[in-house]
Amino acid sequence: WSRNKDDEITAPDGIVHITPDSRTYDVHHRFCMEYRVTELGIERVGRFLFYHNAIPFAQYDNATFVPEYETPPPIPKHFSYQDHVIDNICAGSTSCRFDFIVTGDF
């Protein structure tokens, strides 16, 4: 840790690709995916920490996963719940609301 706020989001190559005005998409692809761990390991990134005998790493490693970039995410048209119902159940919790909208389940 350098105590320099300008290099807080430094990629493994030592370059700061993210600026305060970066989009969530850029943060995910230009920073987070650079630190994606692998089974074998990558220099300056490392390797996965946990091992499970019954489940191979490749089974739960999904490099093609695309997160929801919008905050809050748009409510899909096919949802049967109305916006005020989500607000009532989630009681103002942004995390609850996000989770419900993305997964369709509480």
Backbone as XML, in Angstrom:
<?xml version="1.0"?>
<chain id="A" units="angstrom">
  <residue number="1" name="TRP">
    <atom name="N" x="0.844" y="-1.166" z="0.000"/>
    <atom name="CA" x="0.000" y="0.000" z="0.000"/>
    <atom name="C" x="0.888" y="1.226" z="0.000"/>
  </residue>
  <residue number="2" name="SER">
    <atom name="N" x="0.672" y="2.132" z="-0.921"/>
    <atom name="CA" x="1.550" y="3.289" z="-1.114"/>
    <atom name="C" x="1.067" y="4.563" z="-0.421"/>
  </residue>
  <residue number="3" name="ARG">
    <atom name="N" x="-0.148" y="4.555" z="0.089"/>
    <atom name="CA" x="-0.773" y="5.749" z="0.674"/>
    <atom name="C" x="-0.990" y="6.850" z="-0.368"/>
  </residue>
  <residue number="4" name="ASN">
    <atom name="N" x="-0.968" y="6.475" z="-1.626"/>
    <atom name="CA" x="-1.189" y="7.420" z="-2.721"/>
    <atom name="C" x="-2.558" y="7.133" z="-3.316"/>
  </residue>
  <residue number="5" name="LYS">
    <atom name="N" x="-3.503" y="8.048" z="-3.153"/>
    <atom name="CA" x="-4.868" y="7.806" z="-3.622"/>
    <atom name="C" x="-4.954" y="7.693" z="-5.137"/>
  </residue>
  <residue number="6" name="ASP">
    <atom name="N" x="-3.938" y="8.142" z="-5.858"/>
    <atom name="CA" x="-3.966" y="8.085" z="-7.319"/>
    <atom name="C" x="-3.614" y="6.711" z="-7.881"/>
  </residue>
  <residue number="7" name="ASP">
    <atom name="N" x="-3.127" y="5.795" z="-7.037"/>
    <atom name="CA" x="-2.794" y="4.460" z="-7.549"/>
    <atom name="C" x="-3.573" y="3.355" z="-6.841"/>
  </residue>
  <residue number="8" name="GLU">
    <atom name="N" x="-4.731" y="3.698" z="-6.316"/>
    <atom name="CA" x="-5.548" y="2.724" z="-5.591"/>
    <atom name="C" x="-6.008" y="1.568" z="-6.464"/>
  </residue>
  <residue number="9" name="ILE">
    <atom name="N" x="-6.257" y="1.813" z="-7.716"/>
    <atom name="CA" x="-6.768" y="0.758" z="-8.592"/>
    <atom name="C" x="-5.726" y="0.484" z="-9.674"/>
  </residue>
  <residue number="10" name="THR">
    <atom name="N" x="-4.623" y="-0.100" z="-9.239"/>
    <atom name="CA" x="-3.521" y="-0.418" z="-10.133"/>
    <atom name="C" x="-3.646" y="-1.861" z="-10.597"/>
  </residue>
  <residue number="11" name="ALA">
    <atom name="N" x="-3.565" y="-2.078" z="-11.893"/>
    <atom name="CA" x="-3.652" y="-3.424" z="-12.467"/>
    <atom name="C" x="-2.348" y="-4.184" z="-12.203"/>
  </residue>
  <residue number="12" name="PRO">
    <atom name="N" x="-2.340" y="-5.490" z="-12.391"/>
    <atom name="CA" x="-1.134" y="-6.279" z="-12.164"/>
    <atom name="C" x="0.067" y="-5.810" z="-12.996"/>
  </residue>
  <residue number="13" name="ASP">
    <atom name="N" x="-0.191" y="-5.169" z="-14.127"/>
    <atom name="CA" x="0.919" y="-4.678" z="-14.951"/>
    <atom name="C" x="1.508" y="-3.375" z="-14.412"/>
  </residue>
  <residue number="14" name="GLY">
    <atom name="N" x="0.951" y="-2.875" z="-13.283"/>
    <atom name="CA" x="1.470" y="-1.670" z="-12.657"/>
    <atom name="C" x="0.878" y="-0.376" z="-13.184"/>
  </residue>
  <residue number="15" name="ILE">
    <atom name="N" x="-0.053" y="-0.475" z="-14.112"/>
    <atom name="CA" x="-0.657" y="0.705" z="-14.722"/>
    <atom name="C" x="-2.032" y="0.958" z="-14.111"/>
  </residue>
  <residue number="16" name="VAL">
    <atom name="N" x="-2.335" y="2.224" z="-13.875"/>
    <atom name="CA" x="-3.649" y="2.616" z="-13.371"/>
    <atom name="C" x="-4.536" y="2.868" z="-14.577"/>
  </residue>
  <residue number="17" name="HIS">
    <atom name="N" x="-5.465" y="1.940" z="-14.830"/>
    <atom name="CA" x="-6.359" y="2.042" z="-15.989"/>
    <atom name="C" x="-7.687" y="2.708" z="-15.639"/>
  </residue>
  <residue number="18" name="ILE">
    <atom name="N" x="-7.968" y="2.849" z="-14.355"/>
    <atom name="CA" x="-9.268" y="3.324" z="-13.901"/>
    <atom name="C" x="-9.138" y="4.735" z="-13.331"/>
  </residue>
  <residue number="19" name="THR">
    <atom name="N" x="-10.052" y="5.585" z="-13.714"/>
    <atom name="CA" x="-10.097" y="6.956" z="-13.215"/>
    <atom name="C" x="-11.421" y="7.160" z="-12.480"/>
  </residue>
  <residue number="20" name="PRO">
    <atom name="N" x="-11.559" y="8.245" z="-11.721"/>
    <atom name="CA" x="-12.816" y="8.454" z="-10.988"/>
    <atom name="C" x="-14.059" y="8.485" z="-11.876"/>
  </residue>
  <residue number="21" name="ASP">
    <atom name="N" x="-13.909" y="8.823" z="-13.142"/>
    <atom name="CA" x="-15.076" y="8.873" z="-14.026"/>
    <atom name="C" x="-15.263" y="7.597" z="-14.850"/>
  </residue>
  <residue number="22" name="SER">
    <atom name="N" x="-14.529" y="6.533" z="-14.514"/>
    <atom name="CA" x="-14.652" y="5.265" z="-15.246"/>
    <atom name="C" x="-16.021" y="4.636" z="-15.038"/>
  </residue>
  <residue number="23" name="ARG">
    <atom name="N" x="-16.528" y="3.997" z="-16.077"/>
    <atom name="CA" x="-17.799" y="3.284" z="-15.999"/>
    <atom name="C" x="-17.601" y="1.956" z="-15.272"/>
  </residue>
  <residue number="24" name="THR">
    <atom name="N" x="-18.682" y="1.420" z="-14.727"/>
    <atom name="CA" x="-18.622" y="0.129" z="-14.047"/>
    <atom name="C" x="-18.083" y="-0.943" z="-14.979"/>
  </residue>
  <residue number="25" name="TYR">
    <atom name="N" x="-18.457" y="-0.889" z="-16.249"/>
    <atom name="CA" x="-17.968" y="-1.832" z="-17.252"/>
    <atom name="C" x="-16.439" y="-1.793" z="-17.315"/>
  </residue>
  <residue number="26" name="ASP">
    <atom name="N" x="-15.870" y="-0.596" z="-17.343"/>
    <atom name="CA" x="-14.414" y="-0.460" z="-17.413"/>
    <atom name="C" x="-13.738" y="-1.000" z="-16.161"/>
  </residue>
  <residue number="27" name="VAL">
    <atom name="N" x="-14.319" y="-0.729" z="-15.001"/>
    <atom name="CA" x="-13.753" y="-1.243" z="-13.753"/>
    <atom name="C" x="-13.723" y="-2.768" z="-13.798"/>
  </residue>
  <residue number="28" name="HIS">
    <atom name="N" x="-14.808" y="-3.375" z="-14.254"/>
    <atom name="CA" x="-14.875" y="-4.837" z="-14.324"/>
    <atom name="C" x="-13.841" y="-5.407" z="-15.299"/>
  </residue>
  <residue number="29" name="HIS">
    <atom name="N" x="-13.810" y="-4.879" z="-16.507"/>
    <atom name="CA" x="-12.945" y="-5.458" z="-17.539"/>
    <atom name="C" x="-11.485" y="-5.026" z="-17.454"/>
  </residue>
  <residue number="30" name="ARG">
    <atom name="N" x="-11.224" y="-3.794" z="-17.054"/>
    <atom name="CA" x="-9.860" y="-3.287" z="-17.075"/>
    <atom name="C" x="-9.162" y="-3.414" z="-15.729"/>
  </residue>
  <residue number="31" name="PHE">
    <atom name="N" x="-9.910" y="-3.799" z="-14.690"/>
    <atom name="CA" x="-9.298" y="-3.982" z="-13.379"/>
    <atom name="C" x="-9.638" y="-5.348" z="-12.792"/>
  </residue>
  <residue number="32" name="CYS">
    <atom name="N" x="-10.905" y="-5.585" z="-12.526"/>
    <atom name="CA" x="-11.311" y="-6.827" z="-11.858"/>
    <atom name="C" x="-10.891" y="-8.078" z="-12.623"/>
  </residue>
  <residue number="33" name="MET">
    <atom name="N" x="-11.144" y="-8.110" z="-13.917"/>
    <atom name="CA" x="-10.794" y="-9.300" z="-14.702"/>
    <atom name="C" x="-9.281" y="-9.491" z="-14.805"/>
  </residue>
  <residue number="34" name="GLU">
    <atom name="N" x="-8.524" y="-8.425" z="-14.610"/>
    <atom name="CA" x="-7.062" y="-8.544" z="-14.604"/>
    <atom name="C" x="-6.580" y="-9.307" z="-13.370"/>
  </residue>
  <residue number="35" name="TYR">
    <atom name="N" x="-7.361" y="-9.270" z="-12.302"/>
    <atom name="CA" x="-7.017" y="-9.969" z="-11.069"/>
    <atom name="C" x="-7.782" y="-11.281" z="-10.909"/>
  </residue>
  <residue number="36" name="ARG">
    <atom name="N" x="-8.395" y="-11.746" z="-11.952"/>
    <atom name="CA" x="-9.122" y="-13.016" z="-11.912"/>
    <atom name="C" x="-8.128" y="-14.150" z="-11.668"/>
  </residue>
  <residue number="37" name="VAL">
    <atom name="N" x="-8.342" y="-14.904" z="-10.625"/>
    <atom name="CA" x="-7.423" y="-15.991" z="-10.303"/>
    <atom name="C" x="-7.684" y="-17.199" z="-11.191"/>
  </residue>
  <residue number="38" name="THR">
    <atom name="N" x="-6.667" y="-17.999" z="-11.356"/>
    <atom name="CA" x="-6.770" y="-19.222" z="-12.147"/>
    <atom name="C" x="-6.287" y="-20.399" z="-11.314"/>
  </residue>
  <residue number="39" name="GLU">
    <atom name="N" x="-6.475" y="-21.565" z="-11.838"/>
    <atom name="CA" x="-6.053" y="-22.769" z="-11.129"/>
    <atom name="C" x="-4.533" y="-22.839" z="-11.020"/>
  </residue>
  <residue number="40" name="LEU">
    <atom name="N" x="-3.845" y="-22.449" z="-12.068"/>
    <atom name="CA" x="-2.388" y="-22.536" z="-12.088"/>
    <atom name="C" x="-1.708" y="-21.323" z="-11.479"/>
  </residue>
  <residue number="41" name="GLY">
    <atom name="N" x="-2.352" y="-20.188" z="-11.511"/>
    <atom name="CA" x="-1.773" y="-18.976" z="-10.953"/>
    <atom name="C" x="-1.140" y="-18.102" z="-12.017"/>
  </residue>
  <residue number="42" name="ILE">
    <atom name="N" x="-1.146" y="-16.818" z="-11.748"/>
    <atom name="CA" x="-0.581" y="-15.822" z="-12.645"/>
    <atom name="C" x="0.340" y="-14.939" z="-11.814"/>
  </residue>
  <residue number="43" name="GLU">
    <atom name="N" x="1.506" y="-14.636" z="-12.339"/>
    <atom name="CA" x="2.444" y="-13.780" z="-11.636"/>
    <atom name="C" x="1.786" y="-12.437" z="-11.313"/>
  </residue>
  <residue number="44" name="ARG">
    <atom name="N" x="1.983" y="-11.952" z="-10.100"/>
    <atom name="CA" x="1.437" y="-10.696" z="-9.585"/>
    <atom name="C" x="-0.073" y="-10.753" z="-9.333"/>
  </residue>
  <residue number="45" name="VAL">
    <atom name="N" x="-0.692" y="-11.902" z="-9.574"/>
    <atom name="CA" x="-2.119" y="-12.067" z="-9.286"/>
    <atom name="C" x="-2.303" y="-13.181" z="-8.267"/>
  </residue>
  <residue number="46" name="GLY">
    <atom name="N" x="-1.663" y="-14.302" z="-8.503"/>
    <atom name="CA" x="-1.783" y="-15.443" z="-7.614"/>
    <atom name="C" x="-2.677" y="-16.519" z="-8.193"/>
  </residue>
  <residue number="47" name="ARG">
    <atom name="N" x="-3.090" y="-17.431" z="-7.335"/>
    <atom name="CA" x="-3.961" y="-18.525" z="-7.753"/>
    <atom name="C" x="-5.088" y="-18.673" z="-6.745"/>
  </residue>
  <residue number="48" name="PHE">
    <atom name="N" x="-6.040" y="-19.530" z="-7.094"/>
    <atom name="CA" x="-7.185" y="-19.705" z="-6.205"/>
    <atom name="C" x="-6.729" y="-20.243" z="-4.855"/>
  </residue>
  <residue number="49" name="LEU">
    <atom name="N" x="-7.482" y="-19.922" z="-3.811"/>
    <atom name="CA" x="-7.085" y="-20.263" z="-2.446"/>
    <atom name="C" x="-7.692" y="-21.551" z="-1.920"/>
  </residue>
  <residue number="50" name="PHE">
    <atom name="N" x="-8.826" y="-21.933" z="-2.453"/>
    <atom name="CA" x="-9.547" y="-23.066" z="-1.883"/>
    <atom name="C" x="-9.610" y="-24.218" z="-2.875"/>
  </residue>
  <residue number="51" name="TYR">
    <atom name="N" x="-9.543" y="-25.410" z="-2.337"/>
    <atom name="CA" x="-9.557" y="-26.600" z="-3.174"/>
    <atom name="C" x="-10.634" y="-27.537" z="-2.648"/>
  </residue>
  <residue number="52" name="HIS">
    <atom name="N" x="-11.401" y="-28.089" z="-3.560"/>
    <atom name="CA" x="-12.447" y="-29.036" z="-3.182"/>
    <atom name="C" x="-12.241" y="-30.286" z="-4.022"/>
  </residue>
  <residue number="53" name="ASN">
    <atom name="N" x="-12.031" y="-31.417" z="-3.378"/>
    <atom name="CA" x="-11.739" y="-32.665" z="-4.087"/>
    <atom name="C" x="-12.815" y="-33.080" z="-5.079"/>
  </residue>
  <residue number="54" name="ALA">
    <atom name="N" x="-14.071" y="-32.818" z="-4.759"/>
    <atom name="CA" x="-15.164" y="-33.313" z="-5.598"/>
    <atom name="C" x="-15.503" y="-32.400" z="-6.774"/>
  </residue>
  <residue number="55" name="ILE">
    <atom name="N" x="-15.117" y="-31.126" z="-6.706"/>
    <atom name="CA" x="-15.493" y="-30.179" z="-7.756"/>
    <atom name="C" x="-14.243" y="-29.586" z="-8.393"/>
  </residue>
  <residue number="56" name="PRO">
    <atom name="N" x="-14.028" y="-29.850" z="-9.659"/>
    <atom name="CA" x="-12.852" y="-29.276" z="-10.323"/>
    <atom name="C" x="-12.993" y="-27.759" z="-10.489"/>
  </residue>
  <residue number="57" name="PHE">
    <atom name="N" x="-11.887" y="-27.064" z="-10.467"/>
    <atom name="CA" x="-11.865" y="-25.605" z="-10.591"/>
    <atom name="C" x="-12.636" y="-25.141" z="-11.822"/>
  </residue>
  <residue number="58" name="ALA">
    <atom name="N" x="-12.471" y="-25.825" z="-12.929"/>
    <atom name="CA" x="-13.110" y="-25.422" z="-14.191"/>
    <atom name="C" x="-14.636" y="-25.416" z="-14.101"/>
  </residue>
  <residue number="59" name="GLN">
    <atom name="N" x="-15.198" y="-26.179" z="-13.168"/>
    <atom name="CA" x="-16.655" y="-26.250" z="-13.061"/>
    <atom name="C" x="-17.263" y="-24.947" z="-12.534"/>
  </residue>
  <residue number="60" name="TYR">
    <atom name="N" x="-16.559" y="-24.260" z="-11.658"/>
    <atom name="CA" x="-17.121" y="-23.016" z="-11.128"/>
    <atom name="C" x="-16.379" y="-21.769" z="-11.598"/>
  </residue>
  <residue number="61" name="ASP">
    <atom name="N" x="-15.385" y="-21.934" z="-12.448"/>
    <atom name="CA" x="-14.674" y="-20.797" z="-13.025"/>
    <atom name="C" x="-15.390" y="-20.381" z="-14.308"/>
  </residue>
  <residue number="62" name="ASN">
    <atom name="N" x="-15.908" y="-19.176" z="-14.346"/>
    <atom name="CA" x="-16.669" y="-18.730" z="-15.507"/>
    <atom name="C" x="-16.166" y="-17.365" z="-15.965"/>
  </residue>
  <residue number="63" name="ALA">
    <atom name="N" x="-15.201" y="-17.361" z="-16.857"/>
    <atom name="CA" x="-14.621" y="-16.109" z="-17.357"/>
    <atom name="C" x="-15.588" y="-15.343" z="-18.245"/>
  </residue>
  <residue number="64" name="THR">
    <atom name="N" x="-16.655" y="-15.997" z="-18.686"/>
    <atom name="CA" x="-17.611" y="-15.321" z="-19.570"/>
    <atom name="C" x="-18.773" y="-14.687" z="-18.801"/>
  </residue>
  <residue number="65" name="PHE">
    <atom name="N" x="-18.770" y="-14.823" z="-17.476"/>
    <atom name="CA" x="-19.833" y="-14.224" z="-16.671"/>
    <atom name="C" x="-19.867" y="-12.713" z="-16.899"/>
  </residue>
  <residue number="66" name="VAL">
    <atom name="N" x="-21.055" y="-12.181" z="-17.111"/>
    <atom name="CA" x="-21.226" y="-10.739" z="-17.305"/>
    <atom name="C" x="-22.091" y="-10.204" z="-16.162"/>
  </residue>
  <residue number="67" name="PRO">
    <atom name="N" x="-21.525" y="-9.358" z="-15.302"/>
    <atom name="CA" x="-22.315" y="-8.822" z="-14.197"/>
    <atom name="C" x="-23.301" y="-7.760" z="-14.668"/>
  </residue>
  <residue number="68" name="GLU">
    <atom name="N" x="-24.198" y="-7.392" z="-13.793"/>
    <atom name="CA" x="-25.125" y="-6.298" z="-14.082"/>
    <atom name="C" x="-24.373" y="-4.996" z="-13.843"/>
  </residue>
  <residue number="69" name="TYR">
    <atom name="N" x="-24.277" y="-4.160" z="-14.850"/>
    <atom name="CA" x="-23.502" y="-2.925" z="-14.747"/>
    <atom name="C" x="-24.314" y="-1.731" z="-14.280"/>
  </residue>
  <residue number="70" name="GLU">
    <atom name="N" x="-25.612" y="-1.754" z="-14.454"/>
    <atom name="CA" x="-26.434" y="-0.610" z="-14.073"/>
    <atom name="C" x="-26.787" y="-0.665" z="-12.591"/>
  </residue>
  <residue number="71" name="THR">
    <atom name="N" x="-26.741" y="0.486" z="-11.936"/>
    <atom name="CA" x="-27.130" y="0.572" z="-10.546"/>
    <atom name="C" x="-28.107" y="1.713" z="-10.395"/>
  </residue>
  <residue number="72" name="PRO">
    <atom name="N" x="-29.320" y="1.493" z="-10.033"/>
    <atom name="CA" x="-29.928" y="0.178" z="-9.868"/>
    <atom name="C" x="-30.224" y="-0.452" z="-11.227"/>
  </residue>
  <residue number="73" name="PRO">
    <atom name="N" x="-30.277" y="-1.776" z="-11.254"/>
    <atom name="CA" x="-30.588" y="-2.443" z="-12.522"/>
    <atom name="C" x="-32.040" y="-2.196" z="-12.919"/>
  </residue>
  <residue number="74" name="PRO">
    <atom name="N" x="-32.313" y="-2.210" z="-14.208"/>
    <atom name="CA" x="-33.700" y="-2.022" z="-14.649"/>
    <atom name="C" x="-34.548" y="-3.245" z="-14.289"/>
  </residue>
  <residue number="75" name="ILE">
    <atom name="N" x="-35.781" y="-3.018" z="-13.922"/>
    <atom name="CA" x="-36.687" y="-4.125" z="-13.606"/>
    <atom name="C" x="-37.166" y="-4.726" z="-14.926"/>
  </residue>
  <residue number="76" name="PRO">
    <atom name="N" x="-36.940" y="-6.032" z="-15.135"/>
    <atom name="CA" x="-37.375" y="-6.668" z="-16.384"/>
    <atom name="C" x="-38.881" y="-6.556" z="-16.587"/>
  </residue>
  <residue number="77" name="LYS">
    <atom name="N" x="-39.299" y="-6.466" z="-17.825"/>
    <atom name="CA" x="-40.716" y="-6.286" z="-18.164"/>
    <atom name="C" x="-41.578" y="-7.471" z="-17.744"/>
  </residue>
  <residue number="78" name="HIS">
    <atom name="N" x="-41.002" y="-8.670" z="-17.694"/>
    <atom name="CA" x="-41.789" y="-9.859" z="-17.363"/>
    <atom name="C" x="-42.015" y="-10.037" z="-15.860"/>
  </residue>
  <residue number="79" name="PHE">
    <atom name="N" x="-41.445" y="-9.172" z="-15.019"/>
    <atom name="CA" x="-41.621" y="-9.302" z="-13.575"/>
    <atom name="C" x="-43.073" y="-9.081" z="-13.196"/>
  </residue>
  <residue number="80" name="SER">
    <atom name="N" x="-43.574" y="-9.914" z="-12.304"/>
    <atom name="CA" x="-44.945" y="-9.752" z="-11.836"/>
    <atom name="C" x="-45.002" y="-8.839" z="-10.611"/>
  </residue>
  <residue number="81" name="TYR">
    <atom name="N" x="-43.861" y="-8.606" z="-9.968"/>
    <atom name="CA" x="-43.822" y="-7.726" z="-8.804"/>
    <atom name="C" x="-43.818" y="-6.270" z="-9.245"/>
  </residue>
  <residue number="82" name="GLN">
    <atom name="N" x="-44.483" y="-5.457" z="-8.486"/>
    <atom name="CA" x="-44.479" y="-4.029" z="-8.763"/>
    <atom name="C" x="-43.402" y="-3.362" z="-7.914"/>
  </residue>
  <residue number="83" name="ASP">
    <atom name="N" x="-42.939" y="-2.223" z="-8.373"/>
    <atom name="CA" x="-41.849" y="-1.511" z="-7.722"/>
    <atom name="C" x="-42.116" y="-1.278" z="-6.230"/>
  </residue>
  <residue number="84" name="HIS">
    <atom name="N" x="-43.321" y="-0.879" z="-5.857"/>
    <atom name="CA" x="-43.618" y="-0.600" z="-4.449"/>
    <atom name="C" x="-43.584" y="-1.875" z="-3.596"/>
  </residue>
  <residue number="85" name="VAL">
    <atom name="N" x="-43.844" y="-3.027" z="-4.197"/>
    <atom name="CA" x="-43.772" y="-4.301" z="-3.471"/>
    <atom name="C" x="-42.317" y="-4.615" z="-3.136"/>
  </residue>
  <residue number="86" name="ILE">
    <atom name="N" x="-41.429" y="-4.404" z="-4.101"/>
    <atom name="CA" x="-39.998" y="-4.622" z="-3.863"/>
    <atom name="C" x="-39.518" y="-3.693" z="-2.751"/>
  </residue>
  <residue number="87" name="ASP">
    <atom name="N" x="-39.906" y="-2.421" z="-2.812"/>
    <atom name="CA" x="-39.505" y="-1.462" z="-1.780"/>
    <atom name="C" x="-40.023" y="-1.871" z="-0.409"/>
  </residue>
  <residue number="88" name="ASN">
    <atom name="N" x="-41.242" y="-2.375" z="-0.344"/>
    <atom name="CA" x="-41.840" y="-2.789" z="0.920"/>
    <atom name="C" x="-41.100" y="-3.991" z="1.510"/>
  </residue>
  <residue number="89" name="ILE">
    <atom name="N" x="-40.786" y="-4.977" z="0.701"/>
    <atom name="CA" x="-40.097" y="-6.176" z="1.181"/>
    <atom name="C" x="-38.650" y="-5.869" z="1.550"/>
  </residue>
  <residue number="90" name="CYS">
    <atom name="N" x="-37.980" y="-5.079" z="0.738"/>
    <atom name="CA" x="-36.560" y="-4.791" z="0.970"/>
    <atom name="C" x="-36.333" y="-3.713" z="2.026"/>
  </residue>
  <residue number="91" name="ALA">
    <atom name="N" x="-37.373" y="-3.003" z="2.410"/>
    <atom name="CA" x="-37.295" y="-1.997" z="3.482"/>
    <atom name="C" x="-36.140" y="-1.017" z="3.282"/>
  </residue>
  <residue number="92" name="GLY">
    <atom name="N" x="-35.957" y="-0.574" z="2.054"/>
    <atom name="CA" x="-34.927" y="0.430" z="1.780"/>
    <atom name="C" x="-33.530" y="-0.117" z="1.559"/>
  </residue>
  <residue number="93" name="SER">
    <atom name="N" x="-33.350" y="-1.421" z="1.627"/>
    <atom name="CA" x="-32.031" y="-2.018" z="1.422"/>
    <atom name="C" x="-31.698" y="-2.057" z="-0.069"/>
  </residue>
  <residue number="94" name="THR">
    <atom name="N" x="-30.675" y="-1.316" z="-0.459"/>
    <atom name="CA" x="-30.254" y="-1.288" z="-1.856"/>
    <atom name="C" x="-29.766" y="-2.661" z="-2.300"/>
  </residue>
  <residue number="95" name="SER">
    <atom name="N" x="-29.061" y="-3.363" z="-1.419"/>
    <atom name="CA" x="-28.551" y="-4.698" z="-1.759"/>
    <atom name="C" x="-29.688" y="-5.679" z="-2.007"/>
  </residue>
  <residue number="96" name="CYS">
    <atom name="N" x="-30.709" y="-5.629" z="-1.164"/>
    <atom name="CA" x="-31.876" y="-6.505" z="-1.326"/>
    <atom name="C" x="-32.563" y="-6.219" z="-2.649"/>
  </residue>
  <residue number="97" name="ARG">
    <atom name="N" x="-32.778" y="-4.955" z="-2.932"/>
    <atom name="CA" x="-33.444" y="-4.547" z="-4.174"/>
    <atom name="C" x="-32.640" y="-5.015" z="-5.388"/>
  </residue>
  <residue number="98" name="PHE">
    <atom name="N" x="-31.335" y="-4.788" z="-5.376"/>
    <atom name="CA" x="-30.471" y="-5.203" z="-6.477"/>
    <atom name="C" x="-30.554" y="-6.717" z="-6.664"/>
  </residue>
  <residue number="99" name="ASP">
    <atom name="N" x="-30.415" y="-7.458" z="-5.565"/>
    <atom name="CA" x="-30.448" y="-8.919" z="-5.625"/>
    <atom name="C" x="-31.765" y="-9.420" z="-6.199"/>
  </residue>
  <residue number="100" name="PHE">
    <atom name="N" x="-32.865" y="-8.857" z="-5.751"/>
    <atom name="CA" x="-34.158" y="-9.303" z="-6.257"/>
    <atom name="C" x="-34.304" y="-9.018" z="-7.745"/>
  </residue>
  <residue number="101" name="ILE">
    <atom name="N" x="-33.947" y="-7.821" z="-8.160"/>
    <atom name="CA" x="-34.110" y="-7.456" z="-9.567"/>
    <atom name="C" x="-33.238" y="-8.327" z="-10.463"/>
  </residue>
  <residue number="102" name="VAL">
    <atom name="N" x="-32.016" y="-8.614" z="-10.032"/>
    <atom name="CA" x="-31.097" y="-9.411" z="-10.855"/>
    <atom name="C" x="-31.468" y="-10.889" z="-10.857"/>
  </residue>
  <residue number="103" name="THR">
    <atom name="N" x="-31.855" y="-11.429" z="-9.681"/>
    <atom name="CA" x="-32.139" y="-12.871" z="-9.598"/>
    <atom name="C" x="-33.616" y="-13.208" z="-9.771"/>
  </residue>
  <residue number="104" name="GLY">
    <atom name="N" x="-34.495" y="-12.249" z="-9.494"/>
    <atom name="CA" x="-35.927" y="-12.514" z="-9.562"/>
    <atom name="C" x="-36.447" y="-13.238" z="-8.346"/>
  </residue>
  <residue number="105" name="ASP">
    <atom name="N" x="-35.662" y="-13.261" z="-7.253"/>
    <atom name="CA" x="-36.056" y="-13.987" z="-6.055"/>
    <atom name="C" x="-35.547" y="-13.238" z="-4.828"/>
  </residue>
  <residue number="106" name="PHE">
    <atom name="N" x="-36.294" y="-13.336" z="-3.728"/>
    <atom name="CA" x="-35.871" y="-12.679" z="-2.488"/>
    <atom name="C" x="-34.996" y="-13.580" z="-1.682"/>
  </residue>
</chain>
